[in-house]
PDB file of C-alpha atoms and ligand atoms in Angstrom:
ATOM      1  CA  MET A   1     -16.260  15.302  -8.756  1.00 98.00           C
ATOM      2  CA  ILE A   2     -16.783  16.644  -5.229  1.00 98.00           C
ATOM      3  CA  ILE A   3     -13.685  17.645  -3.270  1.00 98.00           C
ATOM      4  CA  CYS A   4     -14.106  17.746   0.530  1.00 98.00           C
ATOM      5  CA  LYS A   5     -11.590  19.070   3.019  1.00 98.00           C
ATOM      6  CA  THR A   6     -13.680  18.686   6.158  1.00 98.00           C
ATOM      7  CA  ILE A   7     -15.181  15.659   7.936  1.00 98.00           C
ATOM      8  CA  GLU A   8     -18.547  17.447   8.174  1.00 98.00           C
ATOM      9  CA  GLU A   9     -18.804  18.025   4.419  1.00 98.00           C
ATOM     10  CA  ALA A  10     -17.766  14.485   3.617  1.00 98.00           C
ATOM     11  CA  ARG A  11     -20.302  13.025   6.094  1.00 98.00           C
ATOM     12  CA  ALA A  12     -23.139  15.077   4.618  1.00 98.00           C
ATOM     13  CA  ILE A  13     -22.526  13.715   1.128  1.00 98.00           C
ATOM     14  CA  ILE A  14     -22.004  10.134   2.250  1.00 98.00           C
ATOM     15  CA  GLY A  15     -25.275  10.425   4.221  1.00 98.00           C
ATOM     16  CA  GLN A  16     -27.176  11.408   1.073  1.00 98.00           C
ATOM     17  CA  TRP A  17     -25.733   8.498  -0.909  1.00 98.00           C
ATOM     18  CA  LYS A  18     -26.426   6.001   1.836  1.00 98.00           C
ATOM     19  CA  ALA A  19     -30.024   7.326   2.214  1.00 98.00           C
ATOM     20  CA  ALA A  20     -30.448   6.654  -1.533  1.00 98.00           C
ATOM     21  CA  GLY A  21     -29.314   3.040  -0.979  1.00 98.00           C
ATOM     22  CA  GLN A  22     -26.059   3.469  -2.897  1.00 98.00           C
ATOM     23  CA  THR A  23     -22.947   1.364  -2.252  1.00 98.00           C
ATOM     24  CA  ILE A  24     -19.610   3.085  -1.580  1.00 98.00           C
ATOM     25  CA  GLY A  25     -16.085   1.933  -2.503  1.00 99.00           C
ATOM     26  CA  LEU A  26     -13.176   3.577  -0.644  1.00 99.00           C
ATOM     27  CA  CYS A  27      -9.623   3.939  -2.051  1.00 99.00           C
ATOM     28  CA  PRO A  28      -7.281   5.402   0.616  1.00 98.00           C
ATOM     29  CA  THR A  29      -4.074   6.993  -0.769  1.00 98.00           C
ATOM     30  CA  MET A  30      -1.318   9.381   0.215  1.00 98.00           C
ATOM     31  CA  GLY A  31      -1.623  11.075  -3.220  1.00 98.00           C
ATOM     32  CA  TYR A  32       0.922  11.746  -5.938  1.00 97.00           C
ATOM     33  CA  LEU A  33      -1.090   9.252  -7.916  1.00 98.00           C
ATOM     34  CA  HIS A  34       0.129   6.744 -10.467  1.00 98.00           C
ATOM     35  CA  GLU A  35      -1.498   3.862 -12.357  1.00 98.00           C
ATOM     36  CA  GLY A  36      -1.342   1.625  -9.258  1.00 98.00           C
ATOM     37  CA  HIS A  37      -3.653   3.956  -7.336  1.00 98.00           C
ATOM     38  CA  LEU A  38      -5.878   4.426 -10.390  1.00 98.00           C
ATOM     39  CA  SER A  39      -6.282   0.628 -10.721  1.00 98.00           C
ATOM     40  CA  LEU A  40      -7.880   0.594  -7.229  1.00 98.00           C
ATOM     41  CA  MET A  41     -10.327   3.311  -8.268  1.00 98.00           C
ATOM     42  CA  GLN A  42     -11.197   1.465 -11.455  1.00 98.00           C
ATOM     43  CA  ALA A  43     -11.901  -1.705  -9.483  1.00 98.00           C
ATOM     44  CA  SER A  44     -14.081   0.305  -7.068  1.00 99.00           C
ATOM     45  CA  ARG A  45     -15.998   1.908  -9.950  1.00 98.00           C
ATOM     46  CA  ALA A  46     -16.784  -1.513 -11.358  1.00 98.00           C
ATOM     47  CA  ASP A  47     -18.178  -2.819  -8.026  1.00 98.00           C
ATOM     48  CA  ASN A  48     -19.894   0.160  -6.392  1.00 98.00           C
ATOM     49  CA  ASP A  49     -22.404   2.955  -7.078  1.00 98.00           C
ATOM     50  CA  ARG A  50     -20.014   5.597  -5.675  1.00 98.00           C
ATOM     51  CA  THR A  51     -16.221   5.711  -5.461  1.00 99.00           C
ATOM     52  CA  VAL A  52     -14.524   7.813  -2.818  1.00 99.00           C
ATOM     53  CA  ALA A  53     -10.753   8.332  -2.769  1.00 99.00           C
ATOM     54  CA  THR A  54      -8.820   9.889   0.038  1.00 98.00           C
ATOM     55  CA  VAL A  55      -5.608  11.873  -0.320  1.00 98.00           C
ATOM     56  CA  PHE A  56      -3.891  12.254   3.032  1.00 98.00           C
ATOM     57  CA  VAL A  57      -0.209  12.051   3.844  1.00 98.00           C
ATOM     58  CA  ASN A  58      -0.728  10.621   7.325  1.00 98.00           C
ATOM     59  CA  PRO A  59       1.916  12.034   9.704  1.00 97.00           C
ATOM     60  CA  MET A  60       1.149   9.313  12.270  1.00 97.00           C
ATOM     61  CA  GLN A  61       2.629   6.577  10.075  1.00 97.00           C
ATOM     62  CA  PHE A  62       5.986   8.232   9.502  1.00 97.00           C
ATOM     63  CA  GLY A  63       8.903   7.787  11.937  1.00 95.00           C
ATOM     64  CA  PRO A  64      10.913  10.870  12.993  1.00 94.00           C
ATOM     65  CA  ALA A  65      13.764  10.056  10.539  1.00 93.00           C
ATOM     66  CA  GLU A  66      11.432   9.280   7.621  1.00 94.00           C
ATOM     67  CA  ASP A  67      10.333  11.229   4.548  1.00 94.00           C
ATOM     68  CA  LEU A  68       7.130  12.973   5.743  1.00 96.00           C
ATOM     69  CA  ALA A  69       8.357  16.460   4.823  1.00 95.00           C
ATOM     70  CA  LYS A  70       9.631  15.531   1.385  1.00 95.00           C
ATOM     71  CA  TYR A  71       6.841  13.068   0.439  1.00 97.00           C
ATOM     72  CA  PRO A  72       5.642  14.261  -3.025  1.00 96.00           C
ATOM     73  CA  ARG A  73       2.349  16.151  -3.082  1.00 97.00           C
ATOM     74  CA  ASP A  74       0.302  17.608  -5.920  1.00 98.00           C
ATOM     75  CA  LEU A  75      -3.450  17.619  -5.113  1.00 98.00           C
ATOM     76  CA  GLU A  76      -4.374  19.522  -8.281  1.00 98.00           C
ATOM     77  CA  ARG A  77      -2.771  16.964 -10.564  1.00 98.00           C
ATOM     78  CA  ASP A  78      -4.250  14.100  -8.471  1.00 98.00           C
ATOM     79  CA  CYS A  79      -7.728  15.590  -8.714  1.00 98.00           C
ATOM     80  CA  ALA A  80      -7.477  15.977 -12.496  1.00 98.00           C
ATOM     81  CA  MET A  81      -6.519  12.297 -12.784  1.00 98.00           C
ATOM     82  CA  MET A  82      -9.352  11.154 -10.509  1.00 98.00           C
ATOM     83  CA  GLU A  83     -11.932  13.361 -12.246  1.00 98.00           C
ATOM     84  CA  GLU A  84     -11.000  11.842 -15.590  1.00 98.00           C
ATOM     85  CA  LEU A  85     -11.356   8.338 -14.147  1.00 98.00           C
ATOM     86  CA  GLY A  86     -14.842   9.057 -12.764  1.00 98.00           C
ATOM     87  CA  VAL A  87     -14.162   9.183  -9.018  1.00 98.00           C
ATOM     88  CA  ASP A  88     -17.253  10.668  -7.280  1.00 98.00           C
ATOM     89  CA  MET A  89     -15.633  12.274  -4.244  1.00 98.00           C
ATOM     90  CA  VAL A  90     -12.127  13.063  -2.971  1.00 98.00           C
ATOM     91  CA  PHE A  91     -11.619  13.533   0.748  1.00 98.00           C
ATOM     92  CA  ALA A  92      -8.383  15.486   1.279  1.00 98.00           C
ATOM     93  CA  PRO A  93      -8.282  16.763   4.857  1.00 98.00           C
ATOM     94  CA  GLU A  94      -5.481  18.736   6.527  1.00 98.00           C
ATOM     95  CA  ALA A  95      -3.677  16.925   9.372  1.00 98.00           C
ATOM     96  CA  SER A  96      -5.314  19.304  11.826  1.00 98.00           C
ATOM     97  CA  GLU A  97      -8.752  18.182  10.661  1.00 98.00           C
ATOM     98  CA  MET A  98      -7.887  14.516  11.328  1.00 98.00           C
ATOM     99  CA  TYR A  99      -5.866  14.947  14.553  1.00 98.00           C
ATOM    100  CA  LEU A 100      -7.001  17.480  17.139  1.00 98.00           C
ATOM    101  CA  ASP A 101      -4.264  18.785  19.406  1.00 98.00           C
ATOM    102  CA  ASP A 102      -5.227  16.433  22.249  1.00 98.00           C
ATOM    103  CA  PHE A 103      -5.673  13.353  20.065  1.00 98.00           C
ATOM    104  CA  CYS A 104      -4.698  10.277  22.097  1.00 98.00           C
ATOM    105  CA  THR A 105      -6.500   7.130  20.811  1.00 98.00           C
ATOM    106  CA  PHE A 106      -4.704   4.544  18.654  1.00 98.00           C
ATOM    107  CA  VAL A 107      -5.478   1.262  16.941  1.00 98.00           C
ATOM    108  CA  ASP A 108      -2.539  -1.042  17.579  1.00 96.00           C
ATOM    109  CA  MET A 109      -1.833  -4.614  16.539  1.00 97.00           C
ATOM    110  CA  THR A 110       0.556  -7.409  17.545  1.00 96.00           C
ATOM    111  CA  GLY A 111       1.799 -10.353  15.471  1.00 97.00           C
ATOM    112  CA  VAL A 112       0.852  -9.614  11.830  1.00 98.00           C
ATOM    113  CA  SER A 113       2.250  -6.072  12.058  1.00 98.00           C
ATOM    114  CA  GLU A 114       5.470  -6.827  13.894  1.00 97.00           C
ATOM    115  CA  GLY A 115       7.825  -8.452  11.330  1.00 97.00           C
ATOM    116  CA  LEU A 116       8.889  -7.314   7.807  1.00 98.00           C
ATOM    117  CA  CYS A 117       8.187  -3.593   7.411  1.00 97.00           C
ATOM    118  CA  GLY A 118       6.909  -3.330  10.981  1.00 97.00           C
ATOM    119  CA  ARG A 119      10.422  -4.191  12.234  1.00 97.00           C
ATOM    120  CA  SER A 120      12.123  -1.408  10.265  1.00 95.00           C
ATOM    121  CA  ARG A 121       9.218   1.064  10.558  1.00 94.00           C
ATOM    122  CA  PRO A 122       7.900   0.506  14.111  1.00 94.00           C
ATOM    123  CA  VAL A 123       5.193   3.239  14.101  1.00 96.00           C
ATOM    124  CA  MET A 124       3.879   2.657  10.612  1.00 97.00           C
ATOM    125  CA  PHE A 125       1.103   0.096  11.128  1.00 98.00           C
ATOM    126  CA  ARG A 126      -0.240   1.829  14.228  1.00 98.00           C
ATOM    127  CA  GLY A 127      -0.531   4.958  12.098  1.00 98.00           C
ATOM    128  CA  VAL A 128      -2.118   3.064   9.198  1.00 98.00           C
ATOM    129  CA  CYS A 129      -4.628   1.229  11.396  1.00 98.00           C
ATOM    130  CA  THR A 130      -5.585   4.399  13.274  1.00 98.00           C
ATOM    131  CA  VAL A 131      -6.054   6.543  10.174  1.00 98.00           C
ATOM    132  CA  LEU A 132      -7.955   3.853   8.281  1.00 98.00           C
ATOM    133  CA  THR A 133     -10.289   3.316  11.240  1.00 98.00           C
ATOM    134  CA  LYS A 134     -10.987   7.042  11.206  1.00 98.00           C
ATOM    135  CA  LEU A 135     -11.541   7.139   7.404  1.00 98.00           C
ATOM    136  CA  ILE A 136     -13.845   4.099   7.602  1.00 98.00           C
ATOM    137  CA  ASN A 137     -15.870   5.739  10.380  1.00 98.00           C
ATOM    138  CA  ILE A 138     -16.142   8.985   8.427  1.00 98.00           C
ATOM    139  CA  LEU A 139     -16.874   7.507   4.971  1.00 98.00           C
ATOM    140  CA  ASP A 140     -18.766   4.305   5.866  1.00 98.00           C
ATOM    141  CA  PRO A 141     -17.694   2.296   2.828  1.00 98.00           C
ATOM    142  CA  ASN A 142     -19.107  -1.111   1.770  1.00 98.00           C
ATOM    143  CA  ARG A 143     -15.751  -2.062   0.223  1.00 98.00           C
ATOM    144  CA  MET A 144     -12.218  -0.813   0.642  1.00 98.00           C
ATOM    145  CA  TYR A 145      -9.581  -1.255  -2.116  1.00 99.00           C
ATOM    146  CA  MET A 146      -5.889  -1.757  -1.310  1.00 98.00           C
ATOM    147  CA  GLY A 147      -2.830  -2.749  -3.338  1.00 98.00           C
ATOM    148  CA  LYS A 148      -1.085  -6.107  -3.012  1.00 98.00           C
ATOM    149  CA  LYS A 149       2.130  -4.117  -3.515  1.00 98.00           C
ATOM    150  CA  ASP A 150       1.852  -3.323   0.204  1.00 98.00           C
ATOM    151  CA  ALA A 151       1.198  -6.964   1.090  1.00 98.00           C
ATOM    152  CA  GLN A 152       1.789  -6.725   4.822  1.00 98.00           C
ATOM    153  CA  GLN A 153      -0.402  -3.631   5.030  1.00 98.00           C
ATOM    154  CA  LEU A 154      -3.171  -5.575   3.276  1.00 98.00           C
ATOM    155  CA  ALA A 155      -2.766  -8.486   5.739  1.00 98.00           C
ATOM    156  CA  VAL A 156      -2.785  -6.088   8.707  1.00 98.00           C
ATOM    157  CA  VAL A 157      -5.937  -4.334   7.489  1.00 98.00           C
ATOM    158  CA  ARG A 158      -7.744  -7.599   6.758  1.00 98.00           C
ATOM    159  CA  ARG A 159      -6.925  -8.738  10.302  1.00 98.00           C
ATOM    160  CA  MET A 160      -8.005  -5.456  11.831  1.00 98.00           C
ATOM    161  CA  ALA A 161     -11.328  -5.566   9.941  1.00 98.00           C
ATOM    162  CA  ARG A 162     -11.910  -9.131  11.130  1.00 98.00           C
ATOM    163  CA  ASP A 163     -10.813  -8.616  14.712  1.00 98.00           C
ATOM    164  CA  LEU A 164     -12.745  -5.399  15.191  1.00 98.00           C
ATOM    165  CA  ASN A 165     -15.832  -6.488  13.188  1.00 98.00           C
ATOM    166  CA  PHE A 166     -15.668  -3.741  10.568  1.00 98.00           C
ATOM    167  CA  ASP A 167     -18.704  -4.153   8.329  1.00 97.00           C
ATOM    168  CA  LEU A 168     -16.845  -3.926   5.029  1.00 98.00           C
ATOM    169  CA  GLU A 169     -15.069  -6.053   2.428  1.00 98.00           C
ATOM    170  CA  VAL A 170     -11.327  -5.473   1.961  1.00 98.00           C
ATOM    171  CA  VAL A 171     -10.439  -5.989  -1.728  1.00 98.00           C
ATOM    172  CA  GLY A 172      -6.793  -6.655  -2.689  1.00 98.00           C
ATOM    173  CA  CYS A 173      -5.748  -5.374  -6.149  1.00 98.00           C
ATOM    174  CA  PRO A 174      -2.738  -6.678  -8.196  1.00 98.00           C
ATOM    175  CA  THR A 175       0.567  -4.741  -8.253  1.00 98.00           C
ATOM    176  CA  VAL A 176       0.894  -2.448 -11.280  1.00 98.00           C
ATOM    177  CA  ARG A 177       4.459  -2.286 -12.620  1.00 98.00           C
ATOM    178  CA  GLU A 178       6.587  -0.195 -14.938  1.00 98.00           C
ATOM    179  CA  GLU A 179       7.508  -1.830 -18.238  1.00 97.00           C
ATOM    180  CA  ASP A 180      10.844  -3.113 -16.860  1.00 96.00           C
ATOM    181  CA  GLY A 181       9.148  -4.701 -13.839  1.00 98.00           C
ATOM    182  CA  LEU A 182       9.673  -2.053 -11.125  1.00 98.00           C
ATOM    183  CA  ALA A 183       6.536  -1.808  -8.991  1.00 98.00           C
ATOM    184  CA  LYS A 184       4.982   1.655  -9.365  1.00 98.00           C
ATOM    185  CA  SER A 185       5.350   3.834  -6.268  1.00 97.00           C
ATOM    186  CA  SER A 186       5.125   7.529  -5.490  1.00 96.00           C
ATOM    187  CA  ARG A 187       8.566   7.100  -3.922  1.00 96.00           C
ATOM    188  CA  ASN A 188      10.087   6.096  -7.318  1.00 97.00           C
ATOM    189  CA  THR A 189      10.198   9.842  -8.036  1.00 96.00           C
ATOM    190  CA  TYR A 190      13.046  10.094  -5.482  1.00 97.00           C
ATOM    191  CA  LEU A 191      15.305   7.875  -7.665  1.00 98.00           C
ATOM    192  CA  ALA A 192      18.118   9.489  -9.694  1.00 98.00           C
ATOM    193  CA  PRO A 193      18.516   7.967 -13.196  1.00 98.00           C
ATOM    194  CA  ASP A 194      21.294   5.530 -12.141  1.00 98.00           C
ATOM    195  CA  GLU A 195      19.248   4.528  -9.074  1.00 98.00           C
ATOM    196  CA  ARG A 196      16.173   3.979 -11.218  1.00 98.00           C
ATOM    197  CA  LEU A 197      18.147   1.463 -13.306  1.00 98.00           C
ATOM    198  CA  ALA A 198      19.572  -0.207 -10.148  1.00 98.00           C
ATOM    199  CA  ALA A 199      16.013  -0.504  -8.757  1.00 98.00           C
ATOM    200  CA  ARG A 200      15.303  -3.196 -11.341  1.00 98.00           C
ATOM    201  CA  CYS A 201      17.111  -5.643  -9.054  1.00 98.00           C
ATOM    202  CA  LEU A 202      14.054  -6.064  -6.825  1.00 98.00           C
ATOM    203  CA  SER A 203      11.602  -7.317  -9.437  1.00 98.00           C
ATOM    204  CA  ARG A 204      14.372  -9.322 -11.113  1.00 98.00           C
ATOM    205  CA  ALA A 205      15.309 -11.162  -7.910  1.00 98.00           C
ATOM    206  CA  LEU A 206      11.587 -11.866  -7.251  1.00 98.00           C
ATOM    207  CA  ARG A 207      11.094 -13.136 -10.795  1.00 98.00           C
ATOM    208  CA  HIS A 208      14.047 -15.519 -10.442  1.00 98.00           C
ATOM    209  CA  ALA A 209      12.605 -16.798  -7.126  1.00 98.00           C
ATOM    210  CA  GLN A 210       9.264 -17.369  -8.911  1.00 98.00           C
ATOM    211  CA  GLU A 211      11.140 -19.377 -11.546  1.00 98.00           C
ATOM    212  CA  SER A 212      12.895 -21.466  -8.908  1.00 98.00           C
ATOM    213  CA  ILE A 213       9.575 -22.185  -7.173  1.00 98.00           C
ATOM    214  CA  ALA A 214       8.074 -23.143 -10.552  1.00 97.00           C
ATOM    215  CA  ALA A 215      11.019 -25.512 -11.045  1.00 97.00           C
ATOM    216  CA  GLY A 216      10.210 -27.228  -7.731  1.00 98.00           C
ATOM    217  CA  GLU A 217      12.253 -25.376  -5.065  1.00 98.00           C
ATOM    218  CA  THR A 218      10.289 -25.229  -1.803  1.00 98.00           C
ATOM    219  CA  ASP A 219      13.065 -24.502   0.723  1.00 98.00           C
ATOM    220  CA  ALA A 220      12.479 -20.949   2.030  1.00 98.00           C
ATOM    221  CA  ALA A 221      16.089 -20.557   3.282  1.00 98.00           C
ATOM    222  CA  ALA A 222      17.522 -21.525  -0.109  1.00 98.00           C
ATOM    223  CA  LEU A 223      15.178 -19.125  -1.926  1.00 98.00           C
ATOM    224  CA  ILE A 224      16.048 -16.274   0.432  1.00 98.00           C
ATOM    225  CA  GLU A 225      19.794 -16.972  -0.099  1.00 98.00           C
ATOM    226  CA  GLN A 226      19.282 -16.909  -3.865  1.00 98.00           C
ATOM    227  CA  MET A 227      17.481 -13.552  -3.739  1.00 98.00           C
ATOM    228  CA  LYS A 228      20.011 -11.990  -1.342  1.00 98.00           C
ATOM    229  CA  ALA A 229      22.904 -13.143  -3.544  1.00 98.00           C
ATOM    230  CA  GLU A 230      21.250 -11.629  -6.556  1.00 98.00           C
ATOM    231  CA  LEU A 231      20.554  -8.324  -4.787  1.00 98.00           C
ATOM    232  CA  ALA A 232      24.199  -8.274  -3.583  1.00 98.00           C
ATOM    233  CA  GLY A 233      25.212  -8.171  -7.274  1.00 98.00           C
ATOM    234  CA  GLU A 234      23.723  -4.667  -7.464  1.00 98.00           C
ATOM    235  CA  PRO A 235      26.247  -2.312  -5.775  1.00 98.00           C
ATOM    236  CA  MET A 236      23.607   0.393  -5.105  1.00 98.00           C
ATOM    237  CA  ALA A 237      21.294  -2.012  -3.290  1.00 98.00           C
ATOM    238  CA  ASP A 238      21.282  -2.196   0.492  1.00 98.00           C
ATOM    239  CA  ILE A 239      19.019  -5.030   1.768  1.00 98.00           C
ATOM    240  CA  ASP A 240      16.590  -4.195   4.622  1.00 98.00           C
ATOM    241  CA  TYR A 241      14.945  -7.633   4.565  1.00 98.00           C
ATOM    242  CA  VAL A 242      14.200 -10.595   2.288  1.00 98.00           C
ATOM    243  CA  GLU A 243      11.703 -12.976   3.916  1.00 98.00           C
ATOM    244  CA  ILE A 244       9.160 -15.661   3.171  1.00 98.00           C
ATOM    245  CA  VAL A 245       6.132 -15.718   5.463  1.00 98.00           C
ATOM    246  CA  ASP A 246       2.698 -17.215   5.801  1.00 98.00           C
ATOM    247  CA  GLY A 247       0.321 -15.090   3.713  1.00 98.00           C
ATOM    248  CA  LEU A 248      -2.162 -14.478   6.565  1.00 97.00           C
ATOM    249  CA  SER A 249      -0.125 -14.458   9.790  1.00 97.00           C
ATOM    250  CA  MET A 250       3.098 -12.928   8.284  1.00 98.00           C
ATOM    251  CA  GLN A 251       5.142 -15.428  10.363  1.00 98.00           C
ATOM    252  CA  PRO A 252       8.251 -16.955   8.758  1.00 98.00           C
ATOM    253  CA  ILE A 253       7.822 -20.406   7.176  1.00 98.00           C
ATOM    254  CA  GLU A 254      10.375 -23.087   6.189  1.00 98.00           C
ATOM    255  CA  THR A 255       8.659 -24.818   3.301  1.00 98.00           C
ATOM    256  CA  VAL A 256       7.012 -22.666   0.651  1.00 98.00           C
ATOM    257  CA  ARG A 257       3.391 -23.397  -0.214  1.00 98.00           C
ATOM    258  CA  GLU A 258       0.908 -21.625  -2.451  1.00 98.00           C
ATOM    259  CA  GLY A 259      -0.381 -18.488  -0.733  1.00 98.00           C
ATOM    260  CA  ASP A 260       2.885 -17.746   1.123  1.00 98.00           C
ATOM    261  CA  LEU A 261       4.339 -14.257   0.724  1.00 98.00           C
ATOM    262  CA  VAL A 262       7.849 -13.666  -0.613  1.00 98.00           C
ATOM    263  CA  ALA A 263       8.687 -10.061   0.284  1.00 98.00           C
ATOM    264  CA  MET A 264      11.666  -7.700   0.273  1.00 98.00           C
ATOM    265  CA  ALA A 265      12.615  -4.143   1.256  1.00 98.00           C
ATOM    266  CA  VAL A 266      15.734  -2.716  -0.324  1.00 98.00           C
ATOM    267  CA  ARG A 267      17.320   0.697  -0.101  1.00 98.00           C
ATOM    268  CA  ILE A 268      18.583   2.183  -3.355  1.00 98.00           C
ATOM    269  CA  GLY A 269      20.557   5.233  -2.196  1.00 97.00           C
ATOM    270  CA  ASN A 270      18.273   6.941   0.332  1.00 96.00           C
ATOM    271  CA  THR A 271      15.084   5.462  -1.097  1.00 97.00           C
ATOM    272  CA  ARG A 272      13.498   2.430   0.555  1.00 97.00           C
ATOM    273  CA  LEU A 273      11.577   0.291  -1.963  1.00 98.00           C
ATOM    274  CA  ILE A 274       9.393  -2.742  -1.264  1.00 98.00           C
ATOM    275  CA  ASP A 275       8.123  -5.514  -3.558  1.00 98.00           C
ATOM    276  CA  ASN A 276       6.711  -9.004  -3.232  1.00 98.00           C
ATOM    277  CA  PHE A 277       4.820 -11.852  -4.779  1.00 98.00           C
ATOM    278  CA  ILE A 278       2.505 -14.523  -3.457  1.00 98.00           C
ATOM    279  CA  ALA A 279       3.576 -18.109  -4.298  1.00 98.00           C
ATOM    280  CA  GLY A 280       1.218 -19.114  -7.095  1.00 96.00           C
ATOM    281  CA  ASP A 281       0.937 -15.561  -8.598  1.00 96.00           C
ATOM    282  CA  PRO A 282       1.575 -15.174 -12.347  1.00 96.00           C
ATOM    283  CA  LEU A 283       5.263 -14.589 -13.241  1.00 97.00           C
ATOM    284  CA  ILE A 284       6.411 -10.951 -12.898  1.00 98.00           C
ATOM    285  CA  GLU A 285       7.341  -9.493 -16.303  1.00 97.00           C
ATOM    286  CA  VAL A 286      10.845  -8.044 -16.097  1.00 96.00           C
ATOM    287  CA  ALA A 287      13.190  -6.464 -18.630  1.00 84.00           C
ATOM    288  CA  ARG A 288      15.681  -8.952 -20.081  1.00 70.00           C
TER     289      ARG A 288
HETATM  290  P1  LIG B   1       0.007   4.956  -0.996  1.00 60.11           P
HETATM  291  O1  LIG B   1      -0.478   6.214  -1.604  1.00 60.11           O
HETATM  292  O2  LIG B   1       1.375   4.591  -1.344  1.00 60.11           O
HETATM  293  O3  LIG B   1      -0.284   4.881   0.485  1.00 60.11           O
HETATM  294  O4  LIG B   1      -0.880   3.816  -1.635  1.00 60.11           O
HETATM  295  C1  LIG B   1      -2.289   3.862  -1.615  1.00 60.11           C
HETATM  296  C2  LIG B   1      -2.826   2.549  -2.051  1.00 60.11           C
HETATM  297  O5  LIG B   1      -2.380   2.261  -3.387  1.00 60.11           O
HETATM  298  C3  LIG B   1      -2.367   1.333  -1.176  1.00 60.11           C
HETATM  299  O6  LIG B   1      -3.447   0.434  -1.016  1.00 60.11           O
HETATM  300  C4  LIG B   1      -1.272   0.762  -2.010  1.00 60.11           C
HETATM  301  O7  LIG B   1      -1.080  -0.608  -1.781  1.00 60.11           O
HETATM  302  C5  LIG B   1      -1.798   0.964  -3.405  1.00 60.11           C
HETATM  303  N1  LIG B   1      -0.706   0.915  -4.409  1.00 60.11           N
HETATM  304  C6  LIG B   1       0.444   1.652  -4.357  1.00 60.11           C
HETATM  305  N2  LIG B   1       1.277   1.287  -5.394  1.00 60.11           N
HETATM  306  C7  LIG B   1       0.608   0.329  -6.074  1.00 60.11           C
HETATM  307  C8  LIG B   1       0.934  -0.440  -7.239  1.00 60.11           C
HETATM  308  N3  LIG B   1       2.087  -0.305  -7.903  1.00 60.11           N
HETATM  309  N4  LIG B   1      -0.006  -1.327  -7.649  1.00 60.11           N
HETATM  310  C9  LIG B   1      -1.166  -1.537  -7.012  1.00 60.11           C
HETATM  311  N5  LIG B   1      -1.525  -0.812  -5.901  1.00 60.11           N
HETATM  312  C10 LIG B   1      -0.651   0.092  -5.438  1.00 60.11           C
END
């Protein structure tokens, strides 16, 4: 497995692969890998000649009061996991390699990026769109793999790729969960043992909403109330948002149809967790 820290090194290798007619799958991450990240790399390995993963904690997508400094990092451990899985190249630049001192160009979006997480984290999607545009320009992938766990991010990136004519396919991969239903996340490492137990309330509330939809409920307001009431039963949970939106535009809807997104962000202590399902997805398996 090749590990590149500079744009020049990465470009040289990509150039060789492209000259040989090989296809490239890209899996962008912020590192501290878990099975969710690895599932993207597995999907890429199945579809492409070469799989490239990036490990970059992108300062541009963190707000001033957010967890940039304490975000967990362990590149050595990440590389061992990726090597075992058969990743061909890891691109892990320093922030100074990606952003020169006088950097001043941004990729910004309206609409799709403005509600849900975009409301509570106003700089995040501008940071995500800008860094992914750079990574796509550097690594020239045929396909890019992203998790459905970050459903709004996936919708934002699909729209960016369409609007700006990026010549690549964006592939959405299913959310990988812990045995009790909690969506895997690098941020789960922040949770103290009692918080980790409390965090089950997200997937449980989503599962119950799935059951209500399966039983015929289509009223978005009623489903949101049901989920909020259930989350309120967990004293450690502080709701950021619970919303039901159109799966492409991310705009609120009133009547739930297949393909709509049911999404929530909830703070457990100081840790902000997100989770979601798409109406029509298989039922989330939660601990009883
Ligand atoms: P992150 O390192 O958190 O920026 O995530 C990198 C990529 O992995 C994003 O496309 C995420 O959506 C995806 N990802 C994170 N957690 C999961 C999960 N539990 N299941 C599937 N994909 C995930």
